[in-house]
Amino acid sequence: MSSEMLPAFVETSNVERKQDLSEDQESQKPRLSKDFEPISKRQRKKLIKQKQWEEQRELRKQKRKEKRKRKQLERQCQMESNSDGNDRKRIRRDVVHSTLRLIIDCSFDSLMVLKDIKKLHKQIQRCYAENRRAPHPVQFYLTSHGGQLKKNMDENDKGWVNWKDIHIKPEHYSAFIKKEDLIYLTSDSPNVLKELDESKAYVIGGLVDHNHHKGLTYKQASDHGIDHAQLPLGNFVKMNSRKVLAINHVFEIILEYLETRDWQEAFFTILPQRKGAIPTDKACETSSHDKKSARVEGELDSDSSEEENSRNKLDSPPEEKQDKENSTDSTVNSIPH
């Protein structure tokens, strides 16, 4: 082989070796199957959140322990601060039970998802607790009890079977209470309550629906020929949000009214701050003050605009006079001599 052909042969062999190496590397790379789908951004975020949740499990457990210890210490301090430790028993002995019947109608079970069922359960727990410590507790009824609600209570609150001063019934309220004694409380009713009649049975719709079934309780009361009414909220309170209240808020307002016999005091004691509630008389004063201030501002704006116009007139050159002089000059010039 000649010396001229040797470099060409070496060069071709190097190229072949490089091709073989690249083929080997490609064969060693993991090949994606046809069925493989890339993870979306939302799925990736979900996986990251799940990982963070798992990592913080111990931290959450520790926080729960600390919270329990803190509450235990608070209870101990409260018990020590009481002179005889029998304040709670003394309050319970002073209780005067009301004959008013207050019913939570749980017949809307099929219209709610589990998340809303859990919220309903918590609101019922709150109603039960408030009625137990109220100075004038009502005759508390839970009707049409079953379905998802009962299952959730069995799983998460087994002690409900031992609740006292409450009538929990699987039947509908119409099965054991006369129609003429019933008044359904619904914010869609045109009738406004003035006072509570303690011989009546007031029904609260046990529905947590985030306004998905608007007017349903009113329609049901009308269809069954049951009297209906709404709390006199608009007569005493001006709110930023809608007038629909949570079940436990309606329940607690009625308990507060039975104690104070004052609707305004009952509303402002119970309504949460997030509702932005203010008395209607103050709301009227505020609106009239806003109107007056707006009127004054309008008058000031008109005065300032008039002053500006007059100033512009003074500052502007007397164009009309100049035009007249120019016209007379032109007339004089145009007269033939």
mmCIF file of C-alpha atoms in Angstrom:
data_model
loop_
_atom_site.group_PDB
_atom_site.id
_atom_site.type_symbol
_atom_site.label_atom_id
_atom_site.label_comp_id
_atom_site.label_asym_id
_atom_site.label_seq_id
_atom_site.Cartn_x
_atom_site.Cartn_y
_atom_site.Cartn_z
ATOM 1 C CA MET A 1 0.000 0.000 0.000
ATOM 2 C CA SER A 2 1.408 3.363 -0.990
ATOM 3 C CA SER A 3 2.015 6.187 1.445
ATOM 4 C CA GLU A 4 -0.559 8.350 -0.378
ATOM 5 C CA MET A 5 -3.392 5.868 0.172
ATOM 6 C CA LEU A 6 -2.591 5.296 3.897
ATOM 7 C CA PRO A 7 -4.039 8.590 5.312
ATOM 8 C CA ALA A 8 -7.265 8.100 3.323
ATOM 9 C CA PHE A 9 -7.657 4.566 4.701
ATOM 10 C CA VAL A 10 -7.051 5.779 8.293
ATOM 11 C CA GLU A 11 -9.572 8.554 7.832
ATOM 12 C CA THR A 12 -12.321 6.212 6.566
ATOM 13 C CA SER A 13 -11.694 3.761 9.416
ATOM 14 C CA ASN A 14 -12.015 6.602 11.959
ATOM 15 C CA VAL A 15 -15.339 7.667 10.432
ATOM 16 C CA GLU A 16 -16.653 4.089 10.594
ATOM 17 C CA ARG A 17 -15.548 3.781 14.252
ATOM 18 C CA LYS A 18 -17.386 7.018 15.144
ATOM 19 C CA GLN A 19 -20.549 5.771 13.423
ATOM 20 C CA ASP A 20 -20.369 2.485 15.351
ATOM 21 C CA LEU A 21 -19.951 4.368 18.652
ATOM 22 C CA SER A 22 -22.910 6.663 17.968
ATOM 23 C CA GLU A 23 -25.091 3.630 17.095
ATOM 24 C CA ASP A 24 -24.063 1.918 20.362
ATOM 25 C CA GLN A 25 -24.898 5.041 22.374
ATOM 26 C CA GLU A 26 -28.304 5.333 20.714
ATOM 27 C CA SER A 27 -29.038 1.681 21.444
ATOM 28 C CA GLN A 28 -28.088 2.218 25.109
ATOM 29 C CA LYS A 29 -30.480 5.218 25.501
ATOM 30 C CA PRO A 30 -33.841 4.331 27.096
ATOM 31 C CA ARG A 31 -36.480 4.276 24.426
ATOM 32 C CA LEU A 32 -39.858 5.792 25.262
ATOM 33 C CA SER A 33 -42.770 3.494 24.651
ATOM 34 C CA LYS A 34 -45.542 4.549 22.347
ATOM 35 C CA ASP A 35 -48.003 4.548 25.282
ATOM 36 C CA PHE A 36 -45.895 6.992 27.370
ATOM 37 C CA GLU A 37 -47.544 10.413 27.933
ATOM 38 C CA PRO A 38 -45.673 13.428 29.357
ATOM 39 C CA ILE A 39 -46.908 14.798 32.729
ATOM 40 C CA SER A 40 -48.903 17.997 32.467
ATOM 41 C CA LYS A 41 -48.108 21.107 34.498
ATOM 42 C CA ARG A 42 -51.202 20.631 36.670
ATOM 43 C CA GLN A 43 -50.277 16.988 37.445
ATOM 44 C CA ARG A 44 -46.721 18.060 38.279
ATOM 45 C CA LYS A 45 -48.023 20.710 40.714
ATOM 46 C CA LYS A 46 -50.343 18.138 42.251
ATOM 47 C CA LEU A 47 -47.451 15.703 42.781
ATOM 48 C CA ILE A 48 -45.331 18.453 44.361
ATOM 49 C CA LYS A 49 -48.166 19.428 46.738
ATOM 50 C CA GLN A 50 -48.726 15.791 47.665
ATOM 51 C CA LYS A 51 -45.013 15.379 48.394
ATOM 52 C CA GLN A 52 -44.999 18.530 50.558
ATOM 53 C CA TRP A 53 -48.101 17.296 52.402
ATOM 54 C CA GLU A 54 -46.384 13.977 53.170
ATOM 55 C CA GLU A 55 -43.194 15.728 54.294
ATOM 56 C CA GLN A 56 -45.100 18.011 56.697
ATOM 57 C CA ARG A 57 -47.150 15.202 58.269
ATOM 58 C CA GLU A 58 -45.026 15.057 61.431
ATOM 59 C CA LEU A 59 -45.067 18.844 61.755
ATOM 60 C CA ARG A 60 -48.879 18.896 61.611
ATOM 61 C CA LYS A 61 -49.076 16.147 64.212
ATOM 62 C CA GLN A 62 -46.789 18.128 66.506
ATOM 63 C CA LYS A 63 -48.910 21.273 66.073
ATOM 64 C CA ARG A 64 -52.071 19.333 66.943
ATOM 65 C CA LYS A 65 -50.433 18.014 70.125
ATOM 66 C CA GLU A 66 -49.359 21.529 71.120
ATOM 67 C CA LYS A 67 -52.890 22.841 70.486
ATOM 68 C CA ARG A 68 -54.412 20.105 72.663
ATOM 69 C CA LYS A 69 -51.956 20.835 75.473
ATOM 70 C CA ARG A 70 -52.674 24.575 75.236
ATOM 71 C CA LYS A 71 -56.441 23.991 75.454
ATOM 72 C CA GLN A 72 -55.956 21.643 78.392
ATOM 73 C CA LEU A 73 -53.922 24.288 80.238
ATOM 74 C CA GLU A 74 -56.585 26.926 79.485
ATOM 75 C CA ARG A 75 -59.298 24.666 80.911
ATOM 76 C CA GLN A 76 -57.234 24.018 84.043
ATOM 77 C CA CYS A 77 -56.613 27.752 84.550
ATOM 78 C CA GLN A 78 -60.320 28.454 84.092
ATOM 79 C CA MET A 79 -61.257 25.806 86.649
ATOM 80 C CA GLU A 80 -58.737 27.194 89.137
ATOM 81 C CA SER A 81 -59.983 30.752 88.652
ATOM 82 C CA ASN A 82 -63.558 29.743 89.550
ATOM 83 C CA SER A 83 -64.133 30.142 93.279
ATOM 84 C CA ASP A 84 -66.234 27.044 93.797
ATOM 85 C CA GLY A 85 -65.880 25.327 90.411
ATOM 86 C CA ASN A 86 -69.674 24.949 90.154
ATOM 87 C CA ASP A 87 -70.453 27.963 87.920
ATOM 88 C CA ARG A 88 -71.491 25.786 84.998
ATOM 89 C CA LYS A 89 -73.868 23.717 87.151
ATOM 90 C CA ARG A 90 -75.307 26.883 88.662
ATOM 91 C CA ILE A 91 -75.989 28.286 85.181
ATOM 92 C CA ARG A 92 -77.695 25.073 84.103
ATOM 93 C CA ARG A 93 -79.956 25.173 87.205
ATOM 94 C CA ASP A 94 -81.114 28.697 86.228
ATOM 95 C CA VAL A 95 -82.230 27.499 82.775
ATOM 96 C CA VAL A 96 -85.827 28.180 81.729
ATOM 97 C CA HIS A 97 -86.791 25.915 78.826
ATOM 98 C CA SER A 98 -88.738 27.513 75.983
ATOM 99 C CA THR A 99 -91.764 25.757 74.496
ATOM 100 C CA LEU A 100 -90.724 26.964 71.019
ATOM 101 C CA ARG A 101 -89.856 24.087 68.692
ATOM 102 C CA LEU A 102 -86.942 24.605 66.335
ATOM 103 C CA ILE A 103 -86.525 22.040 63.561
ATOM 104 C CA ILE A 104 -83.622 21.435 61.187
ATOM 105 C CA ASP A 105 -85.091 19.797 58.092
ATOM 106 C CA CYS A 106 -82.518 17.299 56.733
ATOM 107 C CA SER A 107 -84.600 16.146 53.752
ATOM 108 C CA PHE A 108 -82.160 17.687 51.228
ATOM 109 C CA ASP A 109 -79.507 14.996 51.685
ATOM 110 C CA SER A 110 -79.489 13.889 48.026
ATOM 111 C CA LEU A 111 -78.866 17.465 46.787
ATOM 112 C CA MET A 112 -75.517 17.822 48.575
ATOM 113 C CA VAL A 113 -72.029 16.485 47.967
ATOM 114 C CA LEU A 114 -70.011 14.968 50.830
ATOM 115 C CA LYS A 115 -68.106 18.231 51.419
ATOM 116 C CA ASP A 116 -71.387 20.079 52.073
ATOM 117 C CA ILE A 117 -72.732 17.192 54.194
ATOM 118 C CA LYS A 118 -69.680 17.604 56.460
ATOM 119 C CA LYS A 119 -70.363 21.354 56.736
ATOM 120 C CA LEU A 120 -74.000 20.620 57.631
ATOM 121 C CA HIS A 121 -72.834 18.183 60.323
ATOM 122 C CA LYS A 122 -70.558 20.846 61.856
ATOM 123 C CA GLN A 123 -73.374 23.414 61.841
ATOM 124 C CA ILE A 124 -75.708 20.941 63.570
ATOM 125 C CA GLN A 125 -73.010 20.293 66.199
ATOM 126 C CA ARG A 126 -72.767 24.038 66.786
ATOM 127 C CA CYS A 127 -76.560 24.340 67.153
ATOM 128 C CA TYR A 128 -76.627 21.473 69.656
ATOM 129 C CA ALA A 129 -73.788 22.966 71.732
ATOM 130 C CA GLU A 130 -75.347 26.470 71.774
ATOM 131 C CA ASN A 131 -78.769 25.121 72.740
ATOM 132 C CA ARG A 132 -77.240 23.109 75.599
ATOM 133 C CA ARG A 133 -75.670 26.182 77.193
ATOM 134 C CA ALA A 134 -78.428 28.692 76.355
ATOM 135 C CA PRO A 135 -80.407 30.205 79.279
ATOM 136 C CA HIS A 136 -83.641 29.616 77.296
ATOM 137 C CA PRO A 137 -83.050 26.437 75.240
ATOM 138 C CA VAL A 138 -85.598 25.491 72.585
ATOM 139 C CA GLN A 139 -87.195 22.124 71.841
ATOM 140 C CA PHE A 140 -84.606 21.019 69.256
ATOM 141 C CA TYR A 141 -85.647 18.613 66.467
ATOM 142 C CA LEU A 142 -83.535 16.999 63.746
ATOM 143 C CA THR A 143 -85.876 15.454 61.165
ATOM 144 C CA SER A 144 -85.462 13.280 58.021
ATOM 145 C CA HIS A 145 -82.203 12.100 59.598
ATOM 146 C CA GLY A 146 -80.498 9.478 57.449
ATOM 147 C CA GLY A 147 -78.507 9.003 54.250
ATOM 148 C CA GLN A 148 -75.103 10.656 53.915
ATOM 149 C CA LEU A 149 -75.558 12.791 57.036
ATOM 150 C CA LYS A 150 -76.206 9.842 59.355
ATOM 151 C CA LYS A 151 -73.310 7.909 57.806
ATOM 152 C CA ASN A 152 -70.952 10.863 58.302
ATOM 153 C CA MET A 153 -72.111 11.292 61.911
ATOM 154 C CA ASP A 154 -71.632 7.556 62.587
ATOM 155 C CA GLU A 155 -68.093 7.687 61.219
ATOM 156 C CA ASN A 156 -66.881 10.998 62.679
ATOM 157 C CA ASP A 157 -69.071 11.693 65.714
ATOM 158 C CA LYS A 158 -70.224 8.435 67.305
ATOM 159 C CA GLY A 159 -71.213 10.280 70.478
ATOM 160 C CA TRP A 160 -74.268 11.806 68.750
ATOM 161 C CA VAL A 161 -76.363 8.836 69.909
ATOM 162 C CA ASN A 162 -75.876 10.090 73.499
ATOM 163 C CA TRP A 163 -76.938 13.697 72.807
ATOM 164 C CA LYS A 164 -79.431 15.105 75.303
ATOM 165 C CA ASP A 165 -82.272 17.607 74.919
ATOM 166 C CA ILE A 166 -82.683 16.849 71.221
ATOM 167 C CA HIS A 167 -85.224 14.831 69.205
ATOM 168 C CA ILE A 168 -83.511 13.071 66.292
ATOM 169 C CA LYS A 169 -86.079 11.457 63.992
ATOM 170 C CA PRO A 170 -85.826 9.686 60.628
ATOM 171 C CA GLU A 171 -89.375 10.854 59.754
ATOM 172 C CA HIS A 172 -90.309 14.101 58.035
ATOM 173 C CA TYR A 173 -91.478 16.863 60.414
ATOM 174 C CA SER A 174 -94.949 16.845 58.829
ATOM 175 C CA ALA A 175 -95.472 13.305 60.183
ATOM 176 C CA PHE A 176 -95.716 14.428 63.822
ATOM 177 C CA ILE A 177 -96.311 18.232 63.822
ATOM 178 C CA LYS A 178 -99.572 19.855 62.712
ATOM 179 C CA LYS A 179 -99.409 21.970 59.561
ATOM 180 C CA GLU A 180 -101.004 24.974 61.282
ATOM 181 C CA ASP A 181 -98.199 24.969 63.870
ATOM 182 C CA LEU A 182 -95.401 25.096 61.276
ATOM 183 C CA ILE A 183 -93.557 28.195 60.014
ATOM 184 C CA TYR A 184 -90.746 27.646 57.503
ATOM 185 C CA LEU A 185 -87.914 30.178 57.840
ATOM 186 C CA THR A 186 -86.629 31.145 54.398
ATOM 187 C CA SER A 187 -84.972 34.333 53.149
ATOM 188 C CA ASP A 188 -87.083 34.182 49.939
ATOM 189 C CA SER A 189 -90.384 34.598 51.819
ATOM 190 C CA PRO A 190 -92.177 37.954 51.416
ATOM 191 C CA ASN A 191 -93.437 37.669 55.020
ATOM 192 C CA VAL A 192 -91.249 39.227 57.736
ATOM 193 C CA LEU A 193 -91.297 37.996 61.336
ATOM 194 C CA LYS A 194 -92.064 40.593 63.995
ATOM 195 C CA GLU A 195 -92.045 38.325 67.038
ATOM 196 C CA LEU A 196 -91.540 34.654 67.818
ATOM 197 C CA ASP A 197 -94.602 32.671 68.817
ATOM 198 C CA GLU A 198 -93.433 30.026 71.310
ATOM 199 C CA SER A 199 -96.420 27.821 70.541
ATOM 200 C CA LYS A 200 -95.200 27.392 66.945
ATOM 201 C CA ALA A 201 -92.610 25.097 65.345
ATOM 202 C CA TYR A 202 -90.060 26.965 63.201
ATOM 203 C CA VAL A 203 -88.299 25.026 60.437
ATOM 204 C CA ILE A 204 -84.764 25.754 59.181
ATOM 205 C CA GLY A 205 -83.778 24.128 55.880
ATOM 206 C CA GLY A 206 -80.780 21.839 56.409
ATOM 207 C CA LEU A 207 -79.255 22.668 53.041
ATOM 208 C CA VAL A 208 -75.670 23.785 52.399
ATOM 209 C CA ASP A 209 -75.712 24.485 48.662
ATOM 210 C CA HIS A 210 -73.771 27.764 48.064
ATOM 211 C CA ASN A 211 -76.883 29.230 46.384
ATOM 212 C CA HIS A 212 -77.091 26.424 43.774
ATOM 213 C CA HIS A 213 -80.743 25.691 44.691
ATOM 214 C CA LYS A 214 -82.025 29.210 45.198
ATOM 215 C CA GLY A 215 -85.612 29.458 46.441
ATOM 216 C CA LEU A 216 -85.949 25.711 47.057
ATOM 217 C CA THR A 217 -87.036 25.937 50.717
ATOM 218 C CA TYR A 218 -89.578 28.666 49.877
ATOM 219 C CA LYS A 219 -90.969 26.544 47.032
ATOM 220 C CA GLN A 220 -91.216 23.478 49.255
ATOM 221 C CA ALA A 221 -93.075 25.418 51.968
ATOM 222 C CA SER A 222 -95.464 26.892 49.387
ATOM 223 C CA ASP A 223 -96.089 23.496 47.734
ATOM 224 C CA HIS A 224 -96.903 21.884 51.094
ATOM 225 C CA GLY A 225 -99.144 24.778 52.146
ATOM 226 C CA ILE A 226 -96.928 25.625 55.139
ATOM 227 C CA ASP A 227 -96.700 29.169 56.484
ATOM 228 C CA HIS A 228 -93.345 30.793 55.782
ATOM 229 C CA ALA A 229 -91.449 33.899 56.883
ATOM 230 C CA GLN A 230 -87.995 35.449 56.999
ATOM 231 C CA LEU A 231 -86.131 36.955 59.932
ATOM 232 C CA PRO A 232 -86.458 40.792 60.069
ATOM 233 C CA LEU A 233 -82.835 41.208 59.004
ATOM 234 C CA GLY A 234 -83.457 44.063 56.544
ATOM 235 C CA ASN A 235 -85.303 46.122 59.181
ATOM 236 C CA PHE A 236 -82.285 46.297 61.484
ATOM 237 C CA VAL A 237 -79.155 45.382 59.525
ATOM 238 C CA LYS A 238 -77.429 46.576 56.363
ATOM 239 C CA MET A 239 -74.969 43.979 55.023
ATOM 240 C CA ASN A 240 -72.309 43.943 52.325
ATOM 241 C CA SER A 241 -73.035 40.310 51.467
ATOM 242 C CA ARG A 242 -76.258 38.453 50.664
ATOM 243 C CA LYS A 243 -78.920 37.959 53.333
ATOM 244 C CA VAL A 244 -78.665 34.139 53.326
ATOM 245 C CA LEU A 245 -77.352 32.975 56.714
ATOM 246 C CA ALA A 246 -75.784 29.707 57.842
ATOM 247 C CA ILE A 247 -78.035 27.260 59.707
ATOM 248 C CA ASN A 248 -76.241 27.761 63.028
ATOM 249 C CA HIS A 249 -76.470 31.576 62.683
ATOM 250 C CA VAL A 250 -80.266 31.425 62.287
ATOM 251 C CA PHE A 251 -80.466 29.008 65.237
ATOM 252 C CA GLU A 252 -78.256 31.199 67.471
ATOM 253 C CA ILE A 253 -80.128 34.415 66.528
ATOM 254 C CA ILE A 254 -83.389 32.814 67.679
ATOM 255 C CA LEU A 255 -81.769 31.697 70.969
ATOM 256 C CA GLU A 256 -80.405 35.219 71.494
ATOM 257 C CA TYR A 257 -83.795 36.814 70.752
ATOM 258 C CA LEU A 258 -85.519 34.538 73.279
ATOM 259 C CA GLU A 259 -83.079 35.864 75.874
ATOM 260 C CA THR A 260 -83.042 39.583 74.987
ATOM 261 C CA ARG A 261 -86.349 40.096 73.086
ATOM 262 C CA ASP A 262 -84.401 42.530 70.880
ATOM 263 C CA TRP A 263 -83.854 41.640 67.206
ATOM 264 C CA GLN A 264 -81.094 44.191 66.614
ATOM 265 C CA GLU A 265 -79.087 43.025 69.612
ATOM 266 C CA ALA A 266 -79.592 39.400 68.551
ATOM 267 C CA PHE A 267 -78.358 40.098 65.013
ATOM 268 C CA PHE A 268 -75.268 42.058 66.048
ATOM 269 C CA THR A 269 -74.349 39.552 68.762
ATOM 270 C CA ILE A 270 -74.400 36.587 66.376
ATOM 271 C CA LEU A 271 -73.560 37.833 62.862
ATOM 272 C CA PRO A 272 -69.862 37.370 61.988
ATOM 273 C CA GLN A 273 -67.742 40.435 61.164
ATOM 274 C CA ARG A 274 -67.096 39.229 57.605
ATOM 275 C CA LYS A 275 -70.751 39.991 56.786
ATOM 276 C CA GLY A 276 -69.958 43.715 57.241
ATOM 277 C CA ALA A 277 -73.220 44.297 59.128
ATOM 278 C CA ILE A 278 -74.114 47.841 60.256
ATOM 279 C CA PRO A 279 -77.382 49.170 61.763
ATOM 280 C CA THR A 280 -79.850 50.455 59.159
ATOM 281 C CA ASP A 281 -80.150 53.880 60.848
ATOM 282 C CA LYS A 282 -76.367 54.361 60.604
ATOM 283 C CA ALA A 283 -76.466 53.142 57.007
ATOM 284 C CA CYS A 284 -79.131 55.804 56.234
ATOM 285 C CA GLU A 285 -77.037 58.494 57.931
ATOM 286 C CA THR A 286 -73.980 57.409 55.957
ATOM 287 C CA SER A 287 -75.866 57.431 52.647
ATOM 288 C CA SER A 288 -77.405 60.880 53.329
ATOM 289 C CA HIS A 289 -73.973 62.202 54.341
ATOM 290 C CA ASP A 290 -72.505 60.783 51.112
ATOM 291 C CA LYS A 291 -75.278 62.454 49.089
ATOM 292 C CA LYS A 292 -74.683 65.816 50.807
ATOM 293 C CA SER A 293 -70.936 65.609 50.268
ATOM 294 C CA ALA A 294 -71.501 64.670 46.626
ATOM 295 C CA ARG A 295 -73.878 67.646 46.229
ATOM 296 C CA VAL A 296 -71.334 70.026 47.808
ATOM 297 C CA GLU A 297 -68.588 68.651 45.582
ATOM 298 C CA GLY A 298 -70.837 69.150 42.540
ATOM 299 C CA GLU A 299 -71.538 72.768 43.523
ATOM 300 C CA LEU A 300 -67.835 73.410 44.070
ATOM 301 C CA ASP A 301 -67.042 71.890 40.685
ATOM 302 C CA SER A 302 -69.690 74.071 38.973
ATOM 303 C CA ASP A 303 -68.383 77.209 40.733
ATOM 304 C CA SER A 304 -64.821 76.429 39.751
ATOM 305 C CA SER A 305 -65.891 75.812 36.133
ATOM 306 C CA GLU A 306 -67.754 79.152 36.042
ATOM 307 C CA GLU A 307 -64.701 80.953 37.437
ATOM 308 C CA GLU A 308 -62.509 79.291 34.850
ATOM 309 C CA ASN A 309 -64.846 80.303 32.025
ATOM 310 C CA SER A 310 -64.915 83.925 33.200
ATOM 311 C CA ARG A 311 -61.128 83.922 33.517
ATOM 312 C CA ASN A 312 -60.842 82.591 29.965
ATOM 313 C CA LYS A 313 -63.116 85.363 28.704
ATOM 314 C CA LEU A 314 -60.970 88.029 30.370
ATOM 315 C CA ASP A 315 -57.751 86.501 29.079
ATOM 316 C CA SER A 316 -58.971 86.040 25.500
ATOM 317 C CA PRO A 317 -58.186 88.945 22.995
ATOM 318 C CA PRO A 318 -61.082 91.108 21.738
ATOM 319 C CA GLU A 319 -61.348 89.353 18.397
ATOM 320 C CA GLU A 320 -64.741 90.801 17.516
ATOM 321 C CA LYS A 321 -63.472 94.391 17.929
ATOM 322 C CA GLN A 322 -60.438 93.657 15.783
ATOM 323 C CA ASP A 323 -62.657 92.082 13.139
ATOM 324 C CA LYS A 324 -64.886 95.180 13.090
ATOM 325 C CA GLU A 325 -61.879 97.527 12.727
ATOM 326 C CA ASN A 326 -60.490 95.405 9.939
ATOM 327 C CA SER A 327 -63.852 95.449 8.162
ATOM 328 C CA THR A 328 -64.118 99.264 8.373
ATOM 329 C CA ASP A 329 -60.547 99.640 7.064
ATOM 330 C CA SER A 330 -61.315 97.415 4.146
ATOM 331 C CA THR A 331 -64.508 99.385 3.428
ATOM 332 C CA VAL A 332 -62.662 102.696 3.479
ATOM 333 C CA ASN A 333 -60.004 101.345 1.163
ATOM 334 C CA SER A 334 -62.602 100.045 -1.252
ATOM 335 C CA ILE A 335 -64.364 103.499 -1.685
ATOM 336 C CA PRO A 336 -63.359 104.981 -5.091
ATOM 337 C CA HIS A 337 -61.666 108.366 -4.952
#
